[in-house]
Coordinates of C-alpha atoms in Angstrom, one line a residue:
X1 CA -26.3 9.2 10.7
X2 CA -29.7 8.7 11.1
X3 CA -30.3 10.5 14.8
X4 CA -27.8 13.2 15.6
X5 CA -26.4 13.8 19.2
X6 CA -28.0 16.6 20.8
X7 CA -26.3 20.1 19.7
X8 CA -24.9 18.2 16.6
X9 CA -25.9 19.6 12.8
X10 CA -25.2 18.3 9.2
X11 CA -23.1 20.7 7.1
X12 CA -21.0 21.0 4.2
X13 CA -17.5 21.4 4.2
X14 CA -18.0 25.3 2.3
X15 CA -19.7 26.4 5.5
X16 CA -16.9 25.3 7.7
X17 CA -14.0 25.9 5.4
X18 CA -12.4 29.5 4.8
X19 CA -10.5 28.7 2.2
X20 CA -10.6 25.6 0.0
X21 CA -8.6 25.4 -3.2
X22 CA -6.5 22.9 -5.2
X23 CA -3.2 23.8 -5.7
X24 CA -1.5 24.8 -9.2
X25 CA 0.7 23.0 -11.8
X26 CA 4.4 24.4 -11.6
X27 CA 7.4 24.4 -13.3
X28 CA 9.3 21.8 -11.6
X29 CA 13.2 22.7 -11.2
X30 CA 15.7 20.0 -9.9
X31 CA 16.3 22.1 -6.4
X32 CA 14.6 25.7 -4.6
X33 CA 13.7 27.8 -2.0
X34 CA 10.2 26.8 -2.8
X35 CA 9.2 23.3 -2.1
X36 CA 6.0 21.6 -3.8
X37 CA 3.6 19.0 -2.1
X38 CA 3.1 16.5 -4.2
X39 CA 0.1 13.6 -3.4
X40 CA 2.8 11.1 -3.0
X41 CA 4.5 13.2 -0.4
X42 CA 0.9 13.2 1.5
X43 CA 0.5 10.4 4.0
X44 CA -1.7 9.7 6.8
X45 CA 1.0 10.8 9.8
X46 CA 2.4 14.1 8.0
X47 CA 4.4 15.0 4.2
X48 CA 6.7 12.8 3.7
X49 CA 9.5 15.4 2.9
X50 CA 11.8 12.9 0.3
X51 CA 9.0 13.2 -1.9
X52 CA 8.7 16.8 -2.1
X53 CA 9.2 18.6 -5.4
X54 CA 10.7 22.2 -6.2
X55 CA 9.1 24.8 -8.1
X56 CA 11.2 26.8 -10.7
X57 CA 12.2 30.5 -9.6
X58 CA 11.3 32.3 -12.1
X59 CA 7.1 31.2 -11.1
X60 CA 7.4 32.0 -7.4
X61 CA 5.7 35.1 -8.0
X62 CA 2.4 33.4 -9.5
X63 CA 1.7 32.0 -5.7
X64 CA -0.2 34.0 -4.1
X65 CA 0.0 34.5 -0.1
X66 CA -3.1 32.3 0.8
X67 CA -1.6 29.3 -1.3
X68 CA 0.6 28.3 1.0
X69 CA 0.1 25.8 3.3
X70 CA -0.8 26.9 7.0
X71 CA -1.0 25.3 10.3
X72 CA -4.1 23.9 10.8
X73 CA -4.5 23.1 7.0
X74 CA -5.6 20.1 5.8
X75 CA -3.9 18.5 2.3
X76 CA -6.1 16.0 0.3
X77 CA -5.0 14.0 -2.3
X78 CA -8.1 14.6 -5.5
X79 CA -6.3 12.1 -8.0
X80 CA -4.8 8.9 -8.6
X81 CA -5.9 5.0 -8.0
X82 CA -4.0 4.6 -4.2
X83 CA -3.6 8.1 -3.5
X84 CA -7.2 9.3 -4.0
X85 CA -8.7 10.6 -0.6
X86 CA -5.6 10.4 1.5
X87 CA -4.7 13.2 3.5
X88 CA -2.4 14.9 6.1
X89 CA -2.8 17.4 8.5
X90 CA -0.4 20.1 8.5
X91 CA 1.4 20.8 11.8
X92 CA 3.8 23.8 12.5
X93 CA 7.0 22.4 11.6
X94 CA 5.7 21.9 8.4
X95 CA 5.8 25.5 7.6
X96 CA 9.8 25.5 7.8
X97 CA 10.6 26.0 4.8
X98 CA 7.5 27.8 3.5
X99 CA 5.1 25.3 1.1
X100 CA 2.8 25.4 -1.6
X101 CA 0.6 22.3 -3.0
X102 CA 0.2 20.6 -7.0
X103 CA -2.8 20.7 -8.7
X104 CA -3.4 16.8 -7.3
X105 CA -3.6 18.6 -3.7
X106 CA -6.6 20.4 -1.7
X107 CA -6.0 22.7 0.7
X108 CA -8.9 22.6 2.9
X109 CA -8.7 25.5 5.2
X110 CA -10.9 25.2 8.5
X111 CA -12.8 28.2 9.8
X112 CA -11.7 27.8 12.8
X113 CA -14.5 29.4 14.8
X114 CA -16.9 26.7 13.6
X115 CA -15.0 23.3 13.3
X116 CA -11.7 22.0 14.7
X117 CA -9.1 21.2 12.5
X118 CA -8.2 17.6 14.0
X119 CA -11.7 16.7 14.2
X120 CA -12.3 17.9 10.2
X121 CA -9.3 15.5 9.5
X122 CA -10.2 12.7 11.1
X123 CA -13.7 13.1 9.6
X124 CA -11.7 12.6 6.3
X125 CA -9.8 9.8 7.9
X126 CA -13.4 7.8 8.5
X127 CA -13.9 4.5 6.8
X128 CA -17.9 6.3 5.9
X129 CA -15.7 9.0 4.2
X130 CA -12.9 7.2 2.5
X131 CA -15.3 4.3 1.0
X132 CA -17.5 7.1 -0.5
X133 CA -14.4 8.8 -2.1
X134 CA -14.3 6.5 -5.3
X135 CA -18.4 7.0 -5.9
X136 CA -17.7 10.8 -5.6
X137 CA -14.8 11.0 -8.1
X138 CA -15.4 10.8 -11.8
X139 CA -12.9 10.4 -14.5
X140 CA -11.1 7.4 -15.8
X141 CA -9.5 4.6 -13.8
X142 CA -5.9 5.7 -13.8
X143 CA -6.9 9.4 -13.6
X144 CA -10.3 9.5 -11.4
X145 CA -10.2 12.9 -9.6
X146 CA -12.0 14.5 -6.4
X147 CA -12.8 17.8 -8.1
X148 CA -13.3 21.4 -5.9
X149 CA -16.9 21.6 -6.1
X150 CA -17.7 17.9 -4.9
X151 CA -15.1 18.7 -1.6
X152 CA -17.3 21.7 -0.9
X153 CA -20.6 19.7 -0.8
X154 CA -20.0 16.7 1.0
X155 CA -21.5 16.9 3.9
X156 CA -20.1 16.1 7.5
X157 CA -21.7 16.0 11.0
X158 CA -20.2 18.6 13.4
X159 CA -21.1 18.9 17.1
X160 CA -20.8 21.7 19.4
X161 CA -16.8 23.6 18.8
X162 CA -16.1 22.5 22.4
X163 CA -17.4 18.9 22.3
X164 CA -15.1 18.7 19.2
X165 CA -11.8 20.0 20.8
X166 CA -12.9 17.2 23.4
X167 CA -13.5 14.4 20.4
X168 CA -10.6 15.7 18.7
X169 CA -8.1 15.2 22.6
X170 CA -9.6 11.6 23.1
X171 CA -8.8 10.3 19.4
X172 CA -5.2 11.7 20.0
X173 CA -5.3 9.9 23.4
X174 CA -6.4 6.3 22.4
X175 CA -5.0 6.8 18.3
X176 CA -1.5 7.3 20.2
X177 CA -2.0 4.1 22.0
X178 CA -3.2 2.3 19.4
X179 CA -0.1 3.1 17.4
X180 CA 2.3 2.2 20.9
X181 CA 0.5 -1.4 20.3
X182 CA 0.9 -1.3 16.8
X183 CA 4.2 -0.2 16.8
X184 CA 5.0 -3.3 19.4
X185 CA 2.9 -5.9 17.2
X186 CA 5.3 -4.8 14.7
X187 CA 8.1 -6.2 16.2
X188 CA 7.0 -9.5 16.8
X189 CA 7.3 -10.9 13.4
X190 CA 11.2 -10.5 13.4
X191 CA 11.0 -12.0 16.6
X192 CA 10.0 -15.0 15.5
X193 CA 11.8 -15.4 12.9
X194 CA 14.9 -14.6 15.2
X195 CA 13.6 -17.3 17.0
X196 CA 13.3 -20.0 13.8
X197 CA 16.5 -19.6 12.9
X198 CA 18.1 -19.7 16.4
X199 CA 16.3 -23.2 16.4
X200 CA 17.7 -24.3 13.3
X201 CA 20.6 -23.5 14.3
X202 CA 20.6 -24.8 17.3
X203 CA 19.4 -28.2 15.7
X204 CA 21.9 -28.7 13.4
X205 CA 25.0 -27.5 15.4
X206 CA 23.4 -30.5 17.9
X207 CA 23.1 -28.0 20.8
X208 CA 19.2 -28.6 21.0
X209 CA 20.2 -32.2 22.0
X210 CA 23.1 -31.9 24.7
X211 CA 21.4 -33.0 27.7
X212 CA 19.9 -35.6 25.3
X213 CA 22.9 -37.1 24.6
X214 CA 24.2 -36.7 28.3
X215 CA 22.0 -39.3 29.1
X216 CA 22.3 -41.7 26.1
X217 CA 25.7 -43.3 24.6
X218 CA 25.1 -42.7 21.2
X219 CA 28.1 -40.8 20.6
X220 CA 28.5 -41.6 17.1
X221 CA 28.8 -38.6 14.1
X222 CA 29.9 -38.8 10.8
X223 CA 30.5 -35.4 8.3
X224 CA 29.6 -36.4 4.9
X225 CA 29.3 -34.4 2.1
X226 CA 25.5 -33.9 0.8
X227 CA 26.1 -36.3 -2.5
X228 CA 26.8 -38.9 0.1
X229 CA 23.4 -39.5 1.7
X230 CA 21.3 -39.1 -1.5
X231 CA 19.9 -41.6 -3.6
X232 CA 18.8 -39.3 -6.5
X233 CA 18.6 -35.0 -7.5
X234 CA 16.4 -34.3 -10.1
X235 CA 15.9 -30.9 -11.5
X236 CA 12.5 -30.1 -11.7
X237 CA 11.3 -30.7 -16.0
X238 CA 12.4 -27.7 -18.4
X239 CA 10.3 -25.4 -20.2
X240 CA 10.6 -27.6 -23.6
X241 CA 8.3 -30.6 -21.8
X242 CA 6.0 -28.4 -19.4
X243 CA 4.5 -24.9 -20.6
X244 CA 2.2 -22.3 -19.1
X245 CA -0.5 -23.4 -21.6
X246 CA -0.2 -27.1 -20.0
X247 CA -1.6 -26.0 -16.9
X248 CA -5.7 -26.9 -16.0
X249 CA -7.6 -25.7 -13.1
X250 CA -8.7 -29.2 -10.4
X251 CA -5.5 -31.5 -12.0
X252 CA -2.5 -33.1 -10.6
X253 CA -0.5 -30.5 -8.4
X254 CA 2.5 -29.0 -9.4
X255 CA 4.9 -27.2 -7.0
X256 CA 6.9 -24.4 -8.1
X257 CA 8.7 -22.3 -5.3
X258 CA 5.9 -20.2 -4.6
X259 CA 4.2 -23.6 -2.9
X260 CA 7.0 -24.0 -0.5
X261 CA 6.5 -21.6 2.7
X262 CA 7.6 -22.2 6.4
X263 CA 8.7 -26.0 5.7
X264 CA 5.7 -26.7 4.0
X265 CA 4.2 -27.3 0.6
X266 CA 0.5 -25.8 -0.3
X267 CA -1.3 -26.5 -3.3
X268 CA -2.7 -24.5 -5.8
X269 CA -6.0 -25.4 -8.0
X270 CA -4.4 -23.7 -10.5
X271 CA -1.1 -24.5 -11.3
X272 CA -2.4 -28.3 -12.1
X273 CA -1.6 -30.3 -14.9
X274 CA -4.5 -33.3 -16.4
X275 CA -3.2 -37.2 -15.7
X276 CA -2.2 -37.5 -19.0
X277 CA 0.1 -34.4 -18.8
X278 CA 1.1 -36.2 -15.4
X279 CA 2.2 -39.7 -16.9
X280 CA 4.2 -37.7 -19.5
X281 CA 6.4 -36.3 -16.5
X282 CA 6.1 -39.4 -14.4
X283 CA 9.9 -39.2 -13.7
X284 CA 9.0 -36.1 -12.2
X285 CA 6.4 -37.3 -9.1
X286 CA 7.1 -36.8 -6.1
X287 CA 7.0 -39.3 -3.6
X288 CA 6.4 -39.2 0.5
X289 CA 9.9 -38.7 1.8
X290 CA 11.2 -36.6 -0.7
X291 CA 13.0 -33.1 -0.4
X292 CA 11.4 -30.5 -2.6
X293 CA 14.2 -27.7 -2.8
X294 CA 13.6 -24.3 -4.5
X295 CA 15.9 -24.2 -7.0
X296 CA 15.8 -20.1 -7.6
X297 CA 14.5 -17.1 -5.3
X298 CA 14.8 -17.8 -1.4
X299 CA 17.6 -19.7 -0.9
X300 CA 16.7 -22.8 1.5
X301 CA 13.2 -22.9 0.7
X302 CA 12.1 -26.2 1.0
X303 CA 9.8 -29.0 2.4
X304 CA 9.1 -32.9 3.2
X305 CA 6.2 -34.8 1.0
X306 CA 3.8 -36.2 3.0
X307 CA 2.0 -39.1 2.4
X308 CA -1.0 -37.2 0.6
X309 CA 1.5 -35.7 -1.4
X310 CA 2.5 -38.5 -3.7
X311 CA 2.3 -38.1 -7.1
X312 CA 2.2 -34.3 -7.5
X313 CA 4.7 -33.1 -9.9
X314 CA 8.2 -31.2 -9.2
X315 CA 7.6 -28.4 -11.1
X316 CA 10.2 -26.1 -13.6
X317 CA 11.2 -24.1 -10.1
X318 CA 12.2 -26.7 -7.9
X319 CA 14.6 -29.7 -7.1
X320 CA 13.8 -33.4 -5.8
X321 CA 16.3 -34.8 -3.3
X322 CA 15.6 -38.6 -2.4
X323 CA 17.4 -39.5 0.5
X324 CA 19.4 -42.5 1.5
X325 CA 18.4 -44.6 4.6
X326 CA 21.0 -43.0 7.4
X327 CA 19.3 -39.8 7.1
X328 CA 15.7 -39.0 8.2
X329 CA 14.3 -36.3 5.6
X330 CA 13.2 -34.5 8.4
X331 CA 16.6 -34.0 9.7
X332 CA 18.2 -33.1 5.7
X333 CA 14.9 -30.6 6.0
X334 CA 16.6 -28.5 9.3
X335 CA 19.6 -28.4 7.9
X336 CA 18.6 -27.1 4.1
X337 CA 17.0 -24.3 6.0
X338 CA 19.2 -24.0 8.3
X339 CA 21.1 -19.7 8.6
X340 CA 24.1 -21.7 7.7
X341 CA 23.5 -23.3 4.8
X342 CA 21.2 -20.5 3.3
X343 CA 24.1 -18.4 3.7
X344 CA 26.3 -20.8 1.9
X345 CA 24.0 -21.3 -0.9
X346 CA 23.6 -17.3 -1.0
X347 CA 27.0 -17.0 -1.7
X348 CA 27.2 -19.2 -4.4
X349 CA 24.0 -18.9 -6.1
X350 CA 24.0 -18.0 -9.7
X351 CA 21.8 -15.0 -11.6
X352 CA 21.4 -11.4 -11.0
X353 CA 17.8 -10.5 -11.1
X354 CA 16.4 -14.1 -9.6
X355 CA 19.3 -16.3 -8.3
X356 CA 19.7 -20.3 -8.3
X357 CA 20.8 -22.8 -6.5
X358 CA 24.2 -24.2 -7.9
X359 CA 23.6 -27.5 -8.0
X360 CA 27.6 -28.5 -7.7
X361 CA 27.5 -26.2 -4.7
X362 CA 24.3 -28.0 -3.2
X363 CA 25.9 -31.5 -3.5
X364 CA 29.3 -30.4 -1.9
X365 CA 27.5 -29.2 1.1
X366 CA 29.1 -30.4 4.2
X367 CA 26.8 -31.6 7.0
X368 CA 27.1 -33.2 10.2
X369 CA 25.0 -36.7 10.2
X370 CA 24.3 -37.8 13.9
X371 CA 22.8 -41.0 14.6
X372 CA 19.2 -41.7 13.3
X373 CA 17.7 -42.4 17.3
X374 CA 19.5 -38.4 17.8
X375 CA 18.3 -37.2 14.4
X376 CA 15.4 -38.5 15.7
X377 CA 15.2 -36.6 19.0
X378 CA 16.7 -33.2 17.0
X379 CA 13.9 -33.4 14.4
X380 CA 11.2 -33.8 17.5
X381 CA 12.0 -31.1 19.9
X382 CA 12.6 -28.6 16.6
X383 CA 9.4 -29.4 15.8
X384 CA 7.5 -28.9 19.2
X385 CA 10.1 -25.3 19.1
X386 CA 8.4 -24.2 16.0
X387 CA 5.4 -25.2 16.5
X388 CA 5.3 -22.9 19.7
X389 CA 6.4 -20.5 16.8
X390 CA 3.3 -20.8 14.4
X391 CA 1.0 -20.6 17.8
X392 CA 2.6 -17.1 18.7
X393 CA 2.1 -15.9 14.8
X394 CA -1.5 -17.3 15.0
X395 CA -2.0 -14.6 17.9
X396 CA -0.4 -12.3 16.8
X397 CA -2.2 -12.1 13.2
X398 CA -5.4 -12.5 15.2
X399 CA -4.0 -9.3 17.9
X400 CA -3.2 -7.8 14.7
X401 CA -6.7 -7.8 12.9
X402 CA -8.4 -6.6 16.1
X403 CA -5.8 -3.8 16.5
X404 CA -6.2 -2.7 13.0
X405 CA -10.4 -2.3 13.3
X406 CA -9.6 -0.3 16.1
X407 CA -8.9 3.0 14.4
X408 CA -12.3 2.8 12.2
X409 CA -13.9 1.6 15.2
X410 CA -12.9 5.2 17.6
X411 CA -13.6 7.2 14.6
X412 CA -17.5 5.7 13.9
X413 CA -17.8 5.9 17.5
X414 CA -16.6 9.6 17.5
X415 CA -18.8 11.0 14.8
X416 CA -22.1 9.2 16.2
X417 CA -21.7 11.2 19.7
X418 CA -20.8 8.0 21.6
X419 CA -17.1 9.0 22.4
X420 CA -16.8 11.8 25.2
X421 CA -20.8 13.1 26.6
X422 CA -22.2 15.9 25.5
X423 CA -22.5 18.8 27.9
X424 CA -25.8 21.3 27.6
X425 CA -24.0 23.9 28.3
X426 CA -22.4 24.0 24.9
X427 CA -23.2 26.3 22.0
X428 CA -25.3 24.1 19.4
X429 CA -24.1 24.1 16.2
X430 CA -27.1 25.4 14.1
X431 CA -26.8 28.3 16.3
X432 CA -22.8 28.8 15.6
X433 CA -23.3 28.4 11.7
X434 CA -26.1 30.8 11.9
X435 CA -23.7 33.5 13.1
X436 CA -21.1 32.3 10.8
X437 CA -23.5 32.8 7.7
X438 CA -24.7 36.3 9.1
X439 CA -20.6 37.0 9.2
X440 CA -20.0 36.3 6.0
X441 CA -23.2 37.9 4.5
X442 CA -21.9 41.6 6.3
X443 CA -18.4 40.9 4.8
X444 CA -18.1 43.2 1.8
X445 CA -17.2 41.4 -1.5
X446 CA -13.2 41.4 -1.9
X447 CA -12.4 42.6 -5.0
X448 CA -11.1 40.2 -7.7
X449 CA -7.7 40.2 -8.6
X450 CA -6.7 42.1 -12.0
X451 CA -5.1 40.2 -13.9
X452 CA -3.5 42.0 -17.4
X453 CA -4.2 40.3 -20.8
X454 CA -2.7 41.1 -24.1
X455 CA -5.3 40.3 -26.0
X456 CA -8.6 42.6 -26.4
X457 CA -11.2 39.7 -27.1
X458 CA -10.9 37.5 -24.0
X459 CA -14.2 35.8 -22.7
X460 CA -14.4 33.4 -19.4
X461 CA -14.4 30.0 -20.5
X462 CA -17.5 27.9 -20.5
X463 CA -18.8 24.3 -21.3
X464 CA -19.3 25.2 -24.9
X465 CA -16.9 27.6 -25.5
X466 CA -14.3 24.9 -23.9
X467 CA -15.9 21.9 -26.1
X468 CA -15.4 24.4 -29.2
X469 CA -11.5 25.3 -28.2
X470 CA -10.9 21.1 -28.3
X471 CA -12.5 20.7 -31.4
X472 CA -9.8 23.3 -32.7
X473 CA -6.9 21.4 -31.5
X474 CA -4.5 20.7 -33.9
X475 CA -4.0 17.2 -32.5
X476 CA -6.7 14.5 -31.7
X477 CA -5.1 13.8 -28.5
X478 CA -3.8 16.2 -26.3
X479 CA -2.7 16.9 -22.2
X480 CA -4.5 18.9 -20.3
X481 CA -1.4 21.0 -20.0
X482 CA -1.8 21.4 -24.0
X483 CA -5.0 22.8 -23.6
X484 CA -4.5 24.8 -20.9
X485 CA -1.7 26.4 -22.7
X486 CA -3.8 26.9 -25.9
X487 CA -6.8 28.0 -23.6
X488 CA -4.6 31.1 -21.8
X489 CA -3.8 32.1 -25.5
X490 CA -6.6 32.6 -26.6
X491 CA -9.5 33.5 -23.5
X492 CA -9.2 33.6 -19.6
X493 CA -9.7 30.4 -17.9
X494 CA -9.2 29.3 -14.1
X495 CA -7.1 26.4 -14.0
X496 CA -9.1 24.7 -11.7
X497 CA -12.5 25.9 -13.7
X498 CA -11.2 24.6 -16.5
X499 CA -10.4 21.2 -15.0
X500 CA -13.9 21.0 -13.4
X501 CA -15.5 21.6 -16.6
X502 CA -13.0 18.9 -18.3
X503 CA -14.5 16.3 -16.2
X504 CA -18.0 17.3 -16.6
X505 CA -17.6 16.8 -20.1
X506 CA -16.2 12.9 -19.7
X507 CA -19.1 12.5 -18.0
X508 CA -22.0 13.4 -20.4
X509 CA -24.2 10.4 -21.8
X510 CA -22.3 11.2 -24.8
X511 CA -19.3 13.0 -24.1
X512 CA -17.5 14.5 -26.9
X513 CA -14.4 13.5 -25.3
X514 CA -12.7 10.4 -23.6
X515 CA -9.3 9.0 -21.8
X516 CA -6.8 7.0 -23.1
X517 CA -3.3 5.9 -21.7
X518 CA -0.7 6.8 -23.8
X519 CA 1.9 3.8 -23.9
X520 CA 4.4 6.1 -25.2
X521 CA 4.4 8.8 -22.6
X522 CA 3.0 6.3 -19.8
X523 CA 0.6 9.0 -18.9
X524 CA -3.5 9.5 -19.8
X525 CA -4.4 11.9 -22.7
X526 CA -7.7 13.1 -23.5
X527 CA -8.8 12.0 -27.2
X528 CA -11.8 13.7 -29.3
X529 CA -14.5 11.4 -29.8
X530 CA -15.9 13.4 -33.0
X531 CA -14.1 15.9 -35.4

C-alpha cells in the first residue's frame, strides 16, 4: 500500500498477536476425548469436523492450557502444496469438545485490544496475502512450509480498532450476500440439465411435436429395432493398429470420448495422427452424417459429423453408426442421448472401473421412428430448446466469473481504506501500538517452564550442533520424527526450534541436507548430502 488511510499504520503480526504458535505432533489414537485439527480439517468457512484426528490419552497431559484453540483464534495451515496459507477462524461452537492443533497448524492468537479477529482473518483471506504465501515458504515442493518466525514478520496494515470492527461488520454484510448469490448460481447448472433432459425426453416420446402433428396428417410411426435403420457400426480401431506413440501434434483428428461433449465433437491438436497414419485407418474416417458414439465412460455420449468433419478418424474409444435413409442422424442423435436410452445402456454396460457400451445391447435398442417431415420438426424445435439452454449457461459462467472476483475485490477495497469512511475521532493506530509496546515492556518476564531431564549434559540445540546430530545418524535418510526422537535423547530442543532451524538448513547455498520422496512410505525424507 503505497498511501495509508488516515489513522492506519503497518505492523507485524507479533505486535498484534498474543500468542502465536504451531501446534505439536501427537500420538494419534483411533478415537478420544481430545480431538486434533489437522490442515485438511481447516477450510475457509470453519473445521471441517470429519477430518478431525484424536490424540492418544496417555499425551493429553503434554498440552498445555494455552494450546488449545480459543474463540477468536485463528488456525493456518504452514504446509502442504493446496493447503498452504488456508485458514479458518475459530467461532464458539468450535470449542465443544475442547481442541488442540498438529504441527501443520498455527494458532495465531489476536491481541484483542489492538486488532480484530475478523479483520486479521480476512487479511489472511486477501488475494495480496495468499499469492505471497508460496514466496514466503521454503522447503521442497511436496513439503514447502510457512514456518513461526516468517508468520510473526509479515507485515499487515491495521487501521483504527473501531474502523476495523466496522470493516470487519460490512465484509460479513456483503461476503454473506455474496455467498446467498453464489449459493443460487450453484443451482443453476442442474437446472439446466433438468431442463436437457426433460427436452430429450420430450423429443423422443413425440410430446415436443403434439400440436405439430394436430395440424398435419402425418400420422405414420414405425418401432424398429436400432439394427434396422443402420447401414454400418464400426468399432473404433484396436490398440494393435493405433498406439499412443502414433499420435503427432497439427495431424488428422482423432476423436476419443473425451471430444464428444453436449452433442458435439471438439478437436484436439494433439491427439492427431500424420496422413499416412490416416490412410492406414481409412476404414476408420468419419464421414458428415455419421454417429460418433462413446463406446466406454458416459453412457450416451455422442455427436453428428459435420461437414468439416470428414475425414477425421474414429478413435480406440468410440463407435461409428452410419445411418440408413428413413432416419435423419439428427433425430438417432436425440434419442442416443436421450434419459431413456442412457439408462438402458447403463444397465447393460460392461466393466467395473470404466464401463462399455454392449454393442448387442446398442443394436437391440428399440426406438420409435416418426416420419422424416416430423423427425424433421422434432430435431428443429429441440434444437432452438437447447440452444436457449447453452445461452442461459453462457450467463451464467459469465455471472459466475464476476461473482467469484467479488470476494478479492471487497477485501482489496477493505484494506486500502475505501470500504466504510474513516472517522477522526478514532484512536490512530501508531498511538494504540505505542501503548501496547509500553504494556508489554512493564510486563514482568514469565518464568519458563521446568522441564526435568535425565541426562546431566543437555545443551539447547543450535544450527551446528543440529547439523552435527544429522551427521551422527545411523541412517542416511531419516523423518524428522527420527530426529526429533534422537534429538530429545540426547540435548533439549523445541519442536518447533528445531523445525525452523531444519529448514534454514535446506536453504543454505550449499545445504548439507536435502528432500526426497520416499516411494516406499509415500512421504518426504530428509537425506545427508555429505557423510
Amino acid at each position: 500500500m503505497s498511501k495509508l488511510p488516515p489513522g492506519w499504520a503497518i505492523t507485524t503480526i507479533s505486535d498484534i498477536t498474543e500468542y502465536l504458535s504451531r501446534g505439536k505432533q501427537p500420538k494419534y489414537a483411533s478415537y478420544s476425548s481430545l480431538p486434533v485439527i489437522n490442515q485438511k480439517a481447516i477450510r475457509w468457512f470453519g473445521i471441517q469436523n470429519e477430518y478431525l484426528k484424536y490424540i492418544a490419552p496417555v499425551q493429553f497431559d503434554k498440552w498445555e492450557p494455552e494450546r488449545f484453540i480459543q474463540a477468536g483464534d485463528i488456525l493456518w495451515n504452514n504446509t502442504g502444496t493446496g493447503t498452504l496459507g488456508r485458514a479458518c477462524l475459530v467461532k464458539q461452537h468450535d470449542l465443544e469438545p475442547p481442541k488442540v492443533v498438529d504441527s501443520h497448524v498455527t494458532i495465531v492468537r489476536p491481541n484483542r485490544a489492538a486488532v480484530e479477529s475478523r479483520f486479521l482473518f480476512s487479511w489472511i483471506q486477501s488475494s495480496e496475502v495468499q499469492e505471497k504465501i508460496a514466496s514466503l515458504a521454503t522447503g521442497a515442493t511436496n513439503q514447502i512450509e510457512l514456518s513461526r518466525a516468517t508468520i510473526a514478520s509479515m507485515r499487515i496494515p491495521i487501521a483504527p480498532l473501531n474502523e476495523q470492527k466496522r470493516i470487519a461488520d460490512k465484509l460479513d454484510a456483503l461476503l454473506a450476500r455474496v455467498k446467498v448469490c453464489r449459493d443460487r448460481l450453484d443451482q443453476i447448472p442442474r437446472i439446466l440439465e433438468n431442463f436437457r433432459q426433460a427436452v430429450l425426453a420430450a423429443a423422443i416420446s413425440r410430446k415436443l411435436t403434439e400440436d405439430w402433428r394436430a395440424k398435419n396428417d402425418l400420422l405414420s410411426i414405425q418401432n424398429v429395432f436400432l439394427e434396422d435403420v443402420l447401414l454400418e457400426i464400426k468399432t473404433g480401431p484396436f490398440g494393435s493398429t493405433l498406439h499412443k506413440a502414433d499420435y503427432i501434434y497439427g495431424g488428422i483428428p482423432v476423436i476419443n470420448p473425451i471430444h464428444i461433449n453436449n452433442g458435439k465433437i471438439t478437436e484436439s491438436s494433439e491427439i492427431t495422427v500424420s496422413e499416412k497414419k490416416a490412410d492406414e485407418l481409412a476404414d476408420f474416417k468419419l464421414r458428415a452424417g455419421d454417429i460418433v458414439i462413446a463406446r466406454r465412460g458416459v453412457m450416451g455420449r455422442c455427436a453428428v459429423v459435420q461437414p468439416e468433419q470428414e475425414g477425421w478418424l474414429c478413435g480406440t474409444g468410440s463407435i461409428i453408426l452410419r445411418v440408413q435413409s428413413q432416419i435423419l442422424p439428427n433425430y438417432l442423435q436425440l434419442f442416443l442421448s436421450s434419459p431413456t436410452t442412457v439408462k438402458a445402456l447403463e444397465a447393460n454396460a460392461m466393466g467395473s472401473t470404466m464401463i462399455n457400451i454392449n454393442q448387442k445391447i446398442l443394436l437391440s435398442l428399440q426406438l420409435t421412428l416418426p416420419t422424416i417431415q416430423e423427425q424433421q420438426e422434432i430435431v428443429c424445435r429441440a434444437s432452438t430448446l437447447l440452444t436457449y439452454a447453452n445461452r442461459i449457461e453462457s450467463r451464467y459462467q459469465n455471472a459466475l466469473t464476476r461473482v467469484e472476483q467479488l470476494t478479492p475485490t471487497l477485501l482489496s477495497k477493505a484494506f486500502r481504506g475505501e470500504l466504510v469512511p474513516q472517522d477522526s475521532n478514532d484512536e490512530p493506530v501508531s498511538l494504540l501500538l505505542e501503548r501496547i509496546r509500553a504494556e508489554r515492556a512493564a510486563q514482568p518476564n514469565k518464568p519458563k517452564r521446568v522441564v526435568n531431564r535425565s541426562k546431566s549434559n543437555m545443551t539447547k540445540i543450535s544450527s551446528q550442533s543440529l547439523k552435527k546430530l544429522i551427521h551422527q545418524l545411523p541412517n542416511n535418510t531419516f523423518s524428522f520424527d527420527e530426529l526429533y526422537s534422537d534429538i530429545n535423547k540426547k540435548m533439549s530442543g523445541d519442536y518447533d526450534a528445531i523445525k525452523d532451524i531444519l529448514f534454514t538448513l535446506l536453504d543454505e547455498s550449499e545445504p548439507s541436507i536435502i528432500q526426497i520422496f520416499d516411494s516406499e512410505t509415500k512421504a518426504m525424507r530428509f537425506m545427508r548430502r555429505y557423510q
